[in-house]
Each structure stands twice: as C-alpha cells, then as structure tokens.
Amino acid sequence: MKNWEKDRNKIIGLGEFSAHKSYYPQLQLKLEELELAYKNSENILSSMPDAVIFHDSSGNFLYMNKQAGIMFGIHEQETTLYSYSHLIDDFQSSDLILHFKKLTPGKTNSFQCDIHSINSDEQTPVEISSNSIMWQGKKAIVSVVRDFTLHKQFEDSIIKAKQKAEENDQLKSAFLANMSHEIRTPMNGIIGFVDLLKEPDLTEEKHYTYLEILTKSCDRLLSTINDIIEFSKIESGQTHVNLSPQNLEEILVQQWSFFYSEASKKGNRLVLAPSKSDEIVLVDRLKLESIVSNLIKNAIKFTSEGAISISYKIEKPYIKFCIKDTGIGIAKERQEAIFKRFVQANIEITRGHEGSGLGLSICKAYAEMMGGNIWVESEENKGSSFYFTIAYQPVPKAL
C-alpha cells in the first residue's frame, strides 16, 4: 500500500501537463477522495483484532496489518520478504498452498493449522479464512488469521468432558452390578441360613457354623450399606470434620487388636510398628479410624500367608501413616484410578474379593478433609504400601 504515494504523484503530474487542464481540479478532488478512502481502509485494518494478510496464491506476502506483524514478528517494511512457508511446517504449508489454489472468487474458505512467529518455534493453532480479490490490478488473496487457542481448548474440554461422562457411565454400570452382587450375596446367605437354622435335628456344630456364616453375611451387608450411606454424605457435602484431642498410638493399637484375629485366620502377621511419639493431637477420630480400618481390611483381603504392618510418624506439618502388605499388589496403570469413585483395582477380581469399590474413595475424601492426601506405592505380586497424611495439629495448651 506504500505504492499509493508514487501512483498519486504520477497521476497528479499527468494532470498538470495535460492538454485538458480544465479537468485538473476534478482529478485533484477524486484523488483526495481516494486518498481518504485508502487511509480509512488502512485504519480499519490496523484496528482489527485479527491478523489480516494480503498475499498471492503461492503464499508470498504483499501486505499485512499491524496485528499480523505483532503475531508473526515481521516489521512492516519486511512484509514482502516473507511467506507462509516461513511460519508453517512444510507439510501444512503444502496443504495451505493447495487450499489457496482452489479458492473461488466471492467464496470464503477456511483452513486450520499451527503457526509460529519468525522469532519463536512455539506453535499457535489458527484458523485462516481466505477470499480471492483483485490487488493493484492483479489477482491476489486476502486472509484473516485468527488465534484458535481458546476455541481449541474449548473443543478439547468438550471432548474430555464427553470422555469423562462416558467413563463415569461405564464405572457406574460396573459399580451398580457390583453393588447388586454385594447386597444380594449376603442377603441370600442370611435368608438361606435362617431357614437352615429352623431345622429341628441340627447338631451343635452345624448350628454354630451356620450362625458364624450368618454373622459374616450380616457384617458384609452392613459394611456395604454403610459405605453407600457414607459416600452419599460425602458427595452431598453433609460430612464435616470434628476435631478432638486424641492419642494416635492408642487408636492404632485398638485397630491392630480388632483386626489381629481376622489377619491370623488368613495366615498373615499383623504388626504394629512402635512409634517414637505418643503426642496428643487434634484429629477427627472417627474419620481416622475409618481410613485405617479400610486400609487394613483391604490389606487382609488381598494378602494370604504374608505380613501386614501399621505405622505412623510426625513429619510436620503432617502426620504420615502407612499400611504395608505383601499381597497381590496393584498394576501401575491402575494406581491412580483406585481412589476414584466406583473403581476397584481390577473390576474382574471383585467376584473373588468382595467389596463395594467405595472404600478408597471414602479414604481419599476423609484424608483431604483433614488437610492431607493419600497415595499408593505398589508392585504386582510383591505387595502394596498405602500412605496417607493428615494435618498436624497439636493440642493448644489451654486444652
């Protein structure tokens, strides 16, 4: 567009030496109108938020507005030295040129690609909308280059949300199937063995065996129902932290004593590691007991004739707990998923190892509510170490 000044002076010179000088004032007026129209169009292009480029069908630049210069790091006087090939990789550049060759006048076509400035290799997703025009008496193309980053991010977020929804739907289906199994199995046991207990000629040994199975079925059903109720409370925001002064050693000893017999029945050694601290701290006892008992139950469930250890230590500003076992372990690709709702380490194993699949998601929610986190370090067929932290809160002296 800088050629405008030269062309203007040529036309004025012709007017001054023309034999028809009576037309000179009209010519001067028309030139002023054209000059004003040019300046207006240049101001409009400069004020546009998108990059605008005039170029030929091979992608060689003829003119670009201020925004294009900023986007691509090209100074105005250097515009004609560059083309799209300097800003786009060879593969995409070839496709873009082919796109330009196919343009038809009066019809805008768009092309999406990644583009970078001449000063950086950082790629920016853009949409290039192009149309054929006449430029200084020759065929040319005007293209609007629009940063597509936000649109791309929005598209990606929609795709991820869709995938997440589909994943949740699959998990819920698996969860509901598992819940059906977890509720019906103990219920069938309860109903069946209640009927058997009505038999008049039962031996004392069978009577005791049936009562033991009945008790286990009731405990399993109650555990499943408690998990569902507790998870519903967490999801609806009805669960709150209730802090009180507690002796951590005492809580862990109690948990160790409670599960010792159950662990021994599977040939496991349940060990409580001695602590270097017997400090009284502020914790939510019920939530802490829930996390520890869930992790010990899981360790017993997936460990046979092995060892399970319980330990903790104060690492300010946290208290760190560990439940370690020598069980079947967890595949590396499943170690994050197990803390998500409706998920177990392996959906296929749930028939052999009962459980709602909510325990670890409840543990995670409780740990986070108490200012900490939970994670696992595990290797298949070698065992797992479940760690969780809660915020260290000493008892104020006034208490």
mmCIF file of C-alpha atoms in Angstrom, residues 335 375-379 383-387:
data_model
loop_
_atom_site.group_PDB
_atom_site.id
_atom_site.type_symbol
_atom_site.label_atom_id
_atom_site.label_comp_id
_atom_site.label_asym_id
_atom_site.label_seq_id
_atom_site.Cartn_x
_atom_site.Cartn_y
_atom_site.Cartn_z
ATOM 1 C CA GLN A 335 -2.727 -46.981 40.991
ATOM 2 C CA TRP A 375 -1.372 -42.458 47.631
ATOM 3 C CA VAL A 376 -0.026 -45.948 46.977
ATOM 4 C CA GLU A 377 3.313 -47.482 46.039
ATOM 5 C CA SER A 378 2.847 -50.986 44.701
ATOM 6 C CA GLU A 379 4.270 -53.728 42.529
ATOM 7 C CA GLY A 383 2.667 -56.057 47.722
ATOM 8 C CA SER A 384 1.453 -52.520 48.346
ATOM 9 C CA SER A 385 2.238 -49.633 50.669
ATOM 10 C CA PHE A 386 -0.661 -47.257 51.222
ATOM 11 C CA TYR A 387 0.356 -43.877 52.618
#
